[in-house]
Coordinates of C-alpha atoms in Angstrom, one line a residue:
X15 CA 83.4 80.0 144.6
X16 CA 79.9 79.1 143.1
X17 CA 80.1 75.8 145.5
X18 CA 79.5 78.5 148.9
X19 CA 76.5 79.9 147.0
X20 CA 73.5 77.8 147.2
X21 CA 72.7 75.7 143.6
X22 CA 69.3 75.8 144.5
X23 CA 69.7 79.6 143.6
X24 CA 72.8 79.2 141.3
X25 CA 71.4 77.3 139.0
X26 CA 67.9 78.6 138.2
X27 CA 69.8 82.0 138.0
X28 CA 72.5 81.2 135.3
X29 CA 69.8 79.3 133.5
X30 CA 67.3 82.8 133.4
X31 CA 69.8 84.7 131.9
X32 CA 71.5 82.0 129.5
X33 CA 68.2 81.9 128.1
X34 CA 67.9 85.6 127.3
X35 CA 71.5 85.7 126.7
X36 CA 70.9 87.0 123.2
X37 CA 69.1 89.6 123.8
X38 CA 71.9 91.1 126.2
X39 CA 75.1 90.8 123.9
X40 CA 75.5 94.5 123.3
X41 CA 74.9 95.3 126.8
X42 CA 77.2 97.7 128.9
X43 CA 78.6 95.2 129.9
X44 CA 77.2 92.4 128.8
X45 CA 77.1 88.9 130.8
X46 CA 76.6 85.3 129.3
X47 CA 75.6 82.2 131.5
X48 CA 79.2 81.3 130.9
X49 CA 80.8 84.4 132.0
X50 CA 79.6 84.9 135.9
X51 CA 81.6 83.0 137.6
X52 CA 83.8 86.6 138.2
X53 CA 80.6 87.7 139.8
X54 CA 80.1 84.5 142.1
X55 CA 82.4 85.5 145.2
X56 CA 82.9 85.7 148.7
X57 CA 82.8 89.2 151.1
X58 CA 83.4 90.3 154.4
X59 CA 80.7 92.6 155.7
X60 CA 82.5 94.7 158.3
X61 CA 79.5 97.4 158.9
X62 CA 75.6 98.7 158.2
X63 CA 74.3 102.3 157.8
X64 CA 71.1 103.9 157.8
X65 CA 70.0 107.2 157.9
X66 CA 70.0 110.7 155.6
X67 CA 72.1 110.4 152.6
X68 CA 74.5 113.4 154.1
X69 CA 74.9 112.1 157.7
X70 CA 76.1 108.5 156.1
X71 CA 78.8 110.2 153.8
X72 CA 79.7 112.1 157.0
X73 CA 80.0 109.3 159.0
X74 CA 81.1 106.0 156.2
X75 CA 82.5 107.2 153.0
X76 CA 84.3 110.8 154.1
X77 CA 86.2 109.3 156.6
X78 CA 87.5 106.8 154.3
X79 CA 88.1 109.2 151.4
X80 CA 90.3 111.0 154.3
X81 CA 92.6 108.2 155.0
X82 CA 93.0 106.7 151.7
X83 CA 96.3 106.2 150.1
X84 CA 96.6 104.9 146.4
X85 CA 93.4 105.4 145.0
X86 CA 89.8 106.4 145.4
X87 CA 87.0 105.5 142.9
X88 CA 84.0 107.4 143.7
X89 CA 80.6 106.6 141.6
X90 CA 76.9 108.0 142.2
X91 CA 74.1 108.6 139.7
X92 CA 72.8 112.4 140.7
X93 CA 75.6 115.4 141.4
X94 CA 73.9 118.1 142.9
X95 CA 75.1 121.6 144.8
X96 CA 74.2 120.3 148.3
X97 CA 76.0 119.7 152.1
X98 CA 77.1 116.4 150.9
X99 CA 78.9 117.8 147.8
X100 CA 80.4 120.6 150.1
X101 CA 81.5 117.9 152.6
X102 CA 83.3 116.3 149.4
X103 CA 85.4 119.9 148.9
X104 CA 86.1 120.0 152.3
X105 CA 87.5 116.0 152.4
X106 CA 89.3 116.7 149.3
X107 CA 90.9 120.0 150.6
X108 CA 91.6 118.4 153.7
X109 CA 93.5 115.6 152.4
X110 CA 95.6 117.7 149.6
X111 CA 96.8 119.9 152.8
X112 CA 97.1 116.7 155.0
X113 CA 99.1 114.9 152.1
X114 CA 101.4 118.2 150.9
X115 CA 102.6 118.0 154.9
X116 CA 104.5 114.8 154.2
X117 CA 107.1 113.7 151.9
X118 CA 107.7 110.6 150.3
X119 CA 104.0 109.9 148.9
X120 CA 103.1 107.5 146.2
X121 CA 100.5 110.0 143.7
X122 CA 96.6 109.5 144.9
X123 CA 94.5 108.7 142.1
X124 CA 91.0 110.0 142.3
X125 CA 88.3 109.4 140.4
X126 CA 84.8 110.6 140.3
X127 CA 81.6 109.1 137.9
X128 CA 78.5 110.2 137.8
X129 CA 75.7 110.2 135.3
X130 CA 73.2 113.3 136.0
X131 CA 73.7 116.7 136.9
X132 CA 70.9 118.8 135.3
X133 CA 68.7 119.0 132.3
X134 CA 71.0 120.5 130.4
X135 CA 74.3 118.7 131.0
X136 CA 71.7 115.4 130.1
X137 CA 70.0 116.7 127.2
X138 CA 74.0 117.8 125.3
X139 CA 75.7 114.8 126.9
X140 CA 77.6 112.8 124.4
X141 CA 75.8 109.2 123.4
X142 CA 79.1 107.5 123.4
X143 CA 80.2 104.9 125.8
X144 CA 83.4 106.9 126.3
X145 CA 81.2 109.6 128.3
X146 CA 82.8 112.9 128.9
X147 CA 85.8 113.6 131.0
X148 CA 85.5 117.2 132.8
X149 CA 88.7 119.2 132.2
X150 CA 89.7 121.0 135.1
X151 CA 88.3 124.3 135.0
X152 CA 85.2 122.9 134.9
X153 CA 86.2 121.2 138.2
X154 CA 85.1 124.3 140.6
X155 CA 80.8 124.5 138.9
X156 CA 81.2 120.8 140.2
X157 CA 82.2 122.0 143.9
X158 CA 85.6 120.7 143.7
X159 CA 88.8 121.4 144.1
X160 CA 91.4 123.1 141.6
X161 CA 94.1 121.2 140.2
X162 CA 97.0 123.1 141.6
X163 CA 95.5 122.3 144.7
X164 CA 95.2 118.6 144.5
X165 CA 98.5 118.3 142.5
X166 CA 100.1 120.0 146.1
X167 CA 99.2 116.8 147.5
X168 CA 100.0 114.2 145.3
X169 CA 96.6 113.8 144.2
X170 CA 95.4 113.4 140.5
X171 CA 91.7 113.4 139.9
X172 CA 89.5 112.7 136.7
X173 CA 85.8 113.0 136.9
X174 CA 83.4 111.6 133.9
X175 CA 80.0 111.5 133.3
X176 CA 78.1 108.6 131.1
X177 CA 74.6 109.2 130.5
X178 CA 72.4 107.6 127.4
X179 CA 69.4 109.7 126.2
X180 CA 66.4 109.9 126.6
X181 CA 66.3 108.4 130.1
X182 CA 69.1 105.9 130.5
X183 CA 70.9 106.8 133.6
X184 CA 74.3 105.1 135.4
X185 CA 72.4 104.5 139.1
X186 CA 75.2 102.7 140.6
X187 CA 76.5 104.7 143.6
X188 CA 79.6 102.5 145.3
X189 CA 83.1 103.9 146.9
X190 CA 86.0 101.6 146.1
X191 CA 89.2 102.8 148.6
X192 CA 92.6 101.5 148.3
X193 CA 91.0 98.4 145.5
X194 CA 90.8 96.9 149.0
X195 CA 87.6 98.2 150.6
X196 CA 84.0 99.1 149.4
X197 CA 81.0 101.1 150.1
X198 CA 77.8 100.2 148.8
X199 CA 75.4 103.3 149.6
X200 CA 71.5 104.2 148.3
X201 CA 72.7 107.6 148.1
X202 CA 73.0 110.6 146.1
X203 CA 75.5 113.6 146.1
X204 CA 72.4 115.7 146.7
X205 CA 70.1 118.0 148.8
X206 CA 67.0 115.5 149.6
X207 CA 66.9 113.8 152.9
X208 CA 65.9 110.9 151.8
X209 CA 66.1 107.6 154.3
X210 CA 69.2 105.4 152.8
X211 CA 71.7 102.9 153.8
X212 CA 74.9 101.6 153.1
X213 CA 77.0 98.9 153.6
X214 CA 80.9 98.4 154.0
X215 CA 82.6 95.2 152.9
X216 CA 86.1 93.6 151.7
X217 CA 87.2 90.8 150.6
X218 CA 87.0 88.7 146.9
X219 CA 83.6 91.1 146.3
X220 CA 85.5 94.0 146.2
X221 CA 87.6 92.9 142.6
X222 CA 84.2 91.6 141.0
X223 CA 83.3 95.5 142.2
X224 CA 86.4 97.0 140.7
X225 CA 86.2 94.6 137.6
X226 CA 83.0 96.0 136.9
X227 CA 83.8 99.6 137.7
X228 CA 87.0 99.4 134.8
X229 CA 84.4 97.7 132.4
X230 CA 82.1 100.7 132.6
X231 CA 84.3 103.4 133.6
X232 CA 87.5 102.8 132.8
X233 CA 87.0 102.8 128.9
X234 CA 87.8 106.4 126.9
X235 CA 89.9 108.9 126.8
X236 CA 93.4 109.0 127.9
X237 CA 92.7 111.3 130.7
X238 CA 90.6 108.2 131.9
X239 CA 92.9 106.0 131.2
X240 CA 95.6 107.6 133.6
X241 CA 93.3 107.5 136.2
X242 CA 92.3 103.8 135.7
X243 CA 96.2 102.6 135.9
X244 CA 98.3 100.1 137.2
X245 CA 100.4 102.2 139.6
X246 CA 97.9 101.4 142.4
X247 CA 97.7 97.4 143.1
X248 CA 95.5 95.7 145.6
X249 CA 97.4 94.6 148.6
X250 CA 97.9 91.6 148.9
X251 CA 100.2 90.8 151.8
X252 CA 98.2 90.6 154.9
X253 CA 101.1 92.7 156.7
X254 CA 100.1 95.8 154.3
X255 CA 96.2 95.6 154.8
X256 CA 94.9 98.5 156.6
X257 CA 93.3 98.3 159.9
X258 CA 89.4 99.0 160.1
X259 CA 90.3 102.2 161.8
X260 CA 92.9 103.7 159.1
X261 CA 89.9 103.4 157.1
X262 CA 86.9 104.5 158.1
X263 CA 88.2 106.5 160.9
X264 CA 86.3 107.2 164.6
X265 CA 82.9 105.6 163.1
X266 CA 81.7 105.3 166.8
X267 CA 82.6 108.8 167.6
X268 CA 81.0 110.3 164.6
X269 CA 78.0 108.6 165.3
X270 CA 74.8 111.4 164.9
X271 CA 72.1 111.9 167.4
X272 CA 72.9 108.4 168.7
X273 CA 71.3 109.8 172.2
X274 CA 67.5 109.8 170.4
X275 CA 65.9 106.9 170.4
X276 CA 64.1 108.1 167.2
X277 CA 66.8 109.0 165.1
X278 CA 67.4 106.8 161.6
X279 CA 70.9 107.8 161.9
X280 CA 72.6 104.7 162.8
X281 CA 75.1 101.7 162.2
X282 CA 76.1 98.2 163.3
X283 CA 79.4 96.3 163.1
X284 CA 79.0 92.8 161.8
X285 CA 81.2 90.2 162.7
X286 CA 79.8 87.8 159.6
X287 CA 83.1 86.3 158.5
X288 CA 83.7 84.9 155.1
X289 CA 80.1 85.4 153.2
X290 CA 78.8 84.2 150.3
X291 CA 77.9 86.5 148.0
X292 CA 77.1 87.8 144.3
X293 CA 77.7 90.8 142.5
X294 CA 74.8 91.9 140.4
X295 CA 75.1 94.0 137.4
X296 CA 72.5 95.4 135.6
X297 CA 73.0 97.3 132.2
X298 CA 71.5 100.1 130.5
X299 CA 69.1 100.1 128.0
X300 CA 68.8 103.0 125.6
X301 CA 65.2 101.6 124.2
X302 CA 63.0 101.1 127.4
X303 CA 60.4 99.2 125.2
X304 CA 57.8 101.5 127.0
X305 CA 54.5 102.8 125.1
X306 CA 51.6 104.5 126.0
X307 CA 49.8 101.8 123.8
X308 CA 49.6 99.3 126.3
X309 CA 49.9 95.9 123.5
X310 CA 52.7 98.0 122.2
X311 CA 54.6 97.6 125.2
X312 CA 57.7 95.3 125.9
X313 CA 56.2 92.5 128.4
X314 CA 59.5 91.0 129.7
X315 CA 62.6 92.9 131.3
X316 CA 66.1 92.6 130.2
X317 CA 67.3 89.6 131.5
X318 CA 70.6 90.9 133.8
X319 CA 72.2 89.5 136.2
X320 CA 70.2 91.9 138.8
X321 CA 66.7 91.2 137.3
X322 CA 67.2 87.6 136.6
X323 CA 68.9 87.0 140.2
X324 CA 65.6 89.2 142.0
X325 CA 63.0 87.1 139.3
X326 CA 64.5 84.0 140.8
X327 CA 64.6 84.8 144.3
X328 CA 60.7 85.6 144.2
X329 CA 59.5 82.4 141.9
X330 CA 61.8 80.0 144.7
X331 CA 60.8 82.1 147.3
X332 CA 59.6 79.3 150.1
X333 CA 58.4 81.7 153.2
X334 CA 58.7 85.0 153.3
X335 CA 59.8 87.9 150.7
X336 CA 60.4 91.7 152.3
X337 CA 60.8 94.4 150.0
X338 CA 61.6 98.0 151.0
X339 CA 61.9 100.6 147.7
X340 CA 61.2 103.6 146.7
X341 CA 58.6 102.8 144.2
X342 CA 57.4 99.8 142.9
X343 CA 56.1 100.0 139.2
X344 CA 57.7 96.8 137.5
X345 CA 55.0 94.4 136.8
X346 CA 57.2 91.8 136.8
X347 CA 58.1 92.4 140.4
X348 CA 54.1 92.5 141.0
X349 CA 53.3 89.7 139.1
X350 CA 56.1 87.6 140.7
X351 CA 54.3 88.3 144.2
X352 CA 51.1 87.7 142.9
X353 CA 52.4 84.5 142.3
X354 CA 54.3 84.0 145.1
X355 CA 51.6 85.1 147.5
X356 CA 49.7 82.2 146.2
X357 CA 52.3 79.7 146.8
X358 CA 51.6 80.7 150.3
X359 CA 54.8 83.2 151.1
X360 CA 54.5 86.1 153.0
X361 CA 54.9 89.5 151.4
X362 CA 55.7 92.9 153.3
X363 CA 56.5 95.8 151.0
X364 CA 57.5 99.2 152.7
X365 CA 57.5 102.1 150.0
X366 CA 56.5 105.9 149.2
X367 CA 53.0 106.7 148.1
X368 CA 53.8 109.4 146.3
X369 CA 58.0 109.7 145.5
X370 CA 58.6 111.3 142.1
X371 CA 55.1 111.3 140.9
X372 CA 56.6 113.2 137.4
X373 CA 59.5 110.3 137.1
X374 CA 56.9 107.5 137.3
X375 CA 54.6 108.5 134.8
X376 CA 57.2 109.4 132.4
X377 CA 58.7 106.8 132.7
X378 CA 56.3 103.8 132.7
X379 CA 52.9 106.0 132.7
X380 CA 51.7 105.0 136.3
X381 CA 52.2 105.3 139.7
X382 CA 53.2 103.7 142.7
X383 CA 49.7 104.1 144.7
X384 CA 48.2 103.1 141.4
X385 CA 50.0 99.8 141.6
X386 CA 49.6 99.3 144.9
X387 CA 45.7 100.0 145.1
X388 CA 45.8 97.3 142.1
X389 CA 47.6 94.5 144.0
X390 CA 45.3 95.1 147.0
X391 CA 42.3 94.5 144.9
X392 CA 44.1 91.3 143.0
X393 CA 45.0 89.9 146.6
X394 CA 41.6 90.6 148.0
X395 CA 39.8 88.7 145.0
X396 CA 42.2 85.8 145.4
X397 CA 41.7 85.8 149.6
X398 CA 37.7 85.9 148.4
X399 CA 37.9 82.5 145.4
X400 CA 40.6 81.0 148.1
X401 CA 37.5 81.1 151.0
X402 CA 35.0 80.0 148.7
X403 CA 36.8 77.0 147.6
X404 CA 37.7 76.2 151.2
X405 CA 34.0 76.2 151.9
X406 CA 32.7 74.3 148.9
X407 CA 35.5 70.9 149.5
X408 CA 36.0 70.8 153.2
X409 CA 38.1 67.4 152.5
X410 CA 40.4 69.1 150.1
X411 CA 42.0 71.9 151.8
X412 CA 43.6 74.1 149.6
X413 CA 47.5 75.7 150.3
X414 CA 46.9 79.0 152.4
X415 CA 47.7 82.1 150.7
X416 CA 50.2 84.1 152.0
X417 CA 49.7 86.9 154.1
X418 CA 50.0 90.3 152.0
X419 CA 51.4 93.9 154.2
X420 CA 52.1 97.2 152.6
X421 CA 53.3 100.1 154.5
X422 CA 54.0 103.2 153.1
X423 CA 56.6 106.1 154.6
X424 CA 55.9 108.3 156.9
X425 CA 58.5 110.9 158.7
X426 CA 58.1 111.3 162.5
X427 CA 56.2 114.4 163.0
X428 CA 57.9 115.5 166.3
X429 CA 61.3 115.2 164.8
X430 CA 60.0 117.5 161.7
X431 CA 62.6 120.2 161.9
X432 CA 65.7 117.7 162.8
X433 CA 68.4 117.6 160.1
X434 CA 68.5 114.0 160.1
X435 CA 64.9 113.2 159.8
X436 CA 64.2 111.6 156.5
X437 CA 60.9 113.7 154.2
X438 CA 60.9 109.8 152.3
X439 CA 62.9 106.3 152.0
X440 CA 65.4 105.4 149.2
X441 CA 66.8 102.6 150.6
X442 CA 66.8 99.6 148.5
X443 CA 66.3 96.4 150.5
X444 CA 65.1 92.8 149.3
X445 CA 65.4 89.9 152.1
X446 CA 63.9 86.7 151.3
X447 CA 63.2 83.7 153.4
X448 CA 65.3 85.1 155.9
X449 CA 68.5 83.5 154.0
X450 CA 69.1 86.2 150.9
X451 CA 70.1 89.5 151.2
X452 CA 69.8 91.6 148.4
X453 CA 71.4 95.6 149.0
X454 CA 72.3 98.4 146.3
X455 CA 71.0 100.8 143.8
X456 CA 68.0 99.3 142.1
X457 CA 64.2 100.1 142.7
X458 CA 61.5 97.7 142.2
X459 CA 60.5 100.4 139.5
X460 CA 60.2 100.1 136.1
X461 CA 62.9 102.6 135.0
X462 CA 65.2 100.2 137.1
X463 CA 64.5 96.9 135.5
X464 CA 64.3 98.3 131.4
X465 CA 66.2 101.5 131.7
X466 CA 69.5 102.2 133.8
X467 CA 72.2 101.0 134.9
X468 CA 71.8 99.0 138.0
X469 CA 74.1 97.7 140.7
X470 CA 72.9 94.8 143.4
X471 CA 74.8 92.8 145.6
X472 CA 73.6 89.5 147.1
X473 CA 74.7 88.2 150.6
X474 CA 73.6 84.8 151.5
X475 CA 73.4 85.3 155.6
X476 CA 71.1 82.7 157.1
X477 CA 69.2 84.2 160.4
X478 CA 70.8 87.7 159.4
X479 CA 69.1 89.2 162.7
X480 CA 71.2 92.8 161.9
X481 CA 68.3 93.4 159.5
X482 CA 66.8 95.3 162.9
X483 CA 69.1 98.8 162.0
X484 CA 66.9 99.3 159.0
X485 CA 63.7 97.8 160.5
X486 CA 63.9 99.8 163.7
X487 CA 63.8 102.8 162.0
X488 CA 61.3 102.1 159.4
X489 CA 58.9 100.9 161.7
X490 CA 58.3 104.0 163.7
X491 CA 58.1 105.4 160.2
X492 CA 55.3 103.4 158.4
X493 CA 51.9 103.8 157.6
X494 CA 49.9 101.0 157.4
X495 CA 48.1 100.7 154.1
X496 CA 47.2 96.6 153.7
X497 CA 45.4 95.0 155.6
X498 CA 43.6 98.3 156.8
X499 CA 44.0 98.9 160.5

């Protein structure tokens, strides 16, 4: 498989994190140089999502909970008391009734991950890598159904929480149904209306997916165990796949305020084919290296299979390098387009100017706008010495500097009271030169790249031109902050 993915990436990539390999033995899990090729694969991307975090479970992963038959692995970061987790009871209930109707039923197995639910559950929550498996009278404080209820059905369900203190969360959010088709959302099971996207996909991506979800939630208890078993097999025969619509159900039906031309909430069918692509880990790190004493500070991030696959993209970068995130705090990230912006690339980073103020400083002791304001100044002072040598050697022209744009968020004010209008973006995007595509849960934040868990995946798509969904939406959303207007 590594021959459909370019070696131009390939290579630098596996070399990154062979080099660092040491330092990420005990990770969870841990990947050598010599152990990727599971995570070098092809995919079929079958659809794009944007909009709130609620109306894309409503209208991607709740459908496909609904019509699911052997098993359902569902894994977010945040659980909160919100519409979406309501929506999740009322799927759930739905499909026990829907499944207790009929006779002949191989059991569902269910099961739920998630890594934060409060302050308390995170500051009592067991260290070990096991986690903790919620018994079922717990189930109902989680908004889901009881046990009697699901067992009417056919349906067994475990749901376990991992979570490292101080700060080291699981941030992955993914839907796996029938270990034959996946979701990949930004999304939370939570209140915020936040801007976020999601993509659907099958194909040889989907086992890296579900090797990875056994490696980090499939280990404990024997309650876990049962739920991680063997009596639910991929299919394999091409006469037992399911269709697109037994999965996801009447996507074009359920389609929100489709009739307003301003509304995020939207989705695409691709028609892609066979793509290459790579599944991109990242693992936790209970010891984030931060300090408030800056020499004290770790300089370098862990060197995953995420970080080391986005460090390489930027550092090869030839053109272009678009970046949308909720924050962006990692200095490697700004270094690496410092760098790249000499090189000549262009850089356009859409973000928040002021998403979880209390998170970022706690977490790396600065801000977005902070960082930002700084990498306008650096770029400004490089435009300035670039000019000035220009002037001073008119024979020697040196390489133009690429052309630096940051926008930040900003919700449409006449669609302020609409259910679907997003307060801020959470999406997670990284395109570069127009040829990788890089989609998941990781932030260009510092928290992302030395603390949690991450989970990317990487599409190489040449002239991907579906990349309008998201940048239709954001665009009518953006403030201009660099250059000024």
């Amino acid at each position: 498989m590594a021959s459909l993915f370019p070696a131009s990436f390939v290579d630098p990539w596996r070399d990154l994190i062979g080099a660092h390999e040491k330092e990420q033995a005990n990770d969870f899990p841990s990947y050598s140089s010599t152990a990727l090729e599971p995570l070098i694969t092809t995919s079929t991307p079958t659809e794009l999502f944007v909009g709130t975090g609620h109306t894309i479970y409503e209208r991607a992963l709740l459908p496909a909970i609904r019509n699911a038959k052997r098993s359902v692995h569902l894994v977010t970061c945040f659980w909160a008391d919100s519409p979406t987790a309501n929506s999740i009871r009322a799927t759930l209930f739905e499909l026990a009734a829907s499944r207790a109707s009929q006779s002949d039923l191989p059991t569902l197995h269910i099961t739920i991950g998630f890594s934060s639910r409060g302050l308390f559950q995170k500051l009592f929550h067991t260290s070990s890598r096991d986690g903790h498996v919620y018994p079922p009278s717990e189930w109902k404080a989680l908004k889901l159904p009881d046990q009697q209820t699901l067992r009417s059905g056919s349906i067994e369900l475990t749901v376990k929480t991992l979570f490292f203190s101080p700060i080291s969360v699981m941030h992955p959010k993914y839907l796996i149904v029938d270990d034959t088709v996946a979701w990949v959302p930004s999304c939370n099971i939570s209140w915020e209306k936040w801007f976020e996207g999601c993509v659907e996909l099958r194909g040889g991506a989907v086992n890296s997916l579900l090797s990875f979800h056994e490696r980090v939630w499939g280990l404990g208890t024997s309650q876990g165990a049962t739920a991680f078993s063997d009596d639910a097999q991929p299919i394999d025969d091409p006469a037992e796949q399911p269709t697109d619509s037994s999965l996801t159900g009447n996507t074009n039906a359920s389609r929100i305020g489709s009739a307003d031309d301003l509304s995020p909430t939207q989705s695409v069918k691709l028609a892609l084919g066979s793509t290459p692509t790579i599944l991109l880990p990242s693992s936790h790190h209970r010891n984030p290296g931060f300090s408030w004493i800056p020499f004290l500070r770790k300089p370098n991030p862990p060197m995953t299979p995420l970080n080391a696959a986005l460090l390489t993209l930027f550092a090869n970068a030839q053109t272009s390098i678009v970046l949308v995130t909720p924050n962006v705090t990692a200095k490697p990230v700004i270094n690496a387009i410092l760098a790249a912006l000499v090189r000549g690339v262009s850089v356009e980073i859409r973000t928040n100017e002021s998403m979880m103020l209390i998170e970022q400083l706690i977490t790396c002791g600065t801000t977005t706008s902070r960082c930002m304001n700084k990498l306008m100044k650096e770029y400004s002072r490089l435009a300035l010495a670039h000019a000035r040598r220009a002037q001073s050697d008119l024979e020697a022209q040196p390489h133009p500097l690429g052309q630096l744009q940051i926008f930040y968020y900003q919700h449409r004010w006449e669609r302020e009271g609409e259910a679907d209008e997003p307060v801020v973006s959470h999406f997670k995007m990284t395109m570069v030169d127009d040829r990788y595509l890089v989609l998941g849960s990781g932030n260009m934040d510092r928290a992302s790249w030395w603390t949690s868990q991450e989970l990317g995946i990487l599409f190489y798509v040449p002239g991907f031109s579906e990349k309008v969904l998201w940048e239709r939406a954001l665009r009518c959303r953006g403030r201009r902050a660099f250059p000024p207007a």
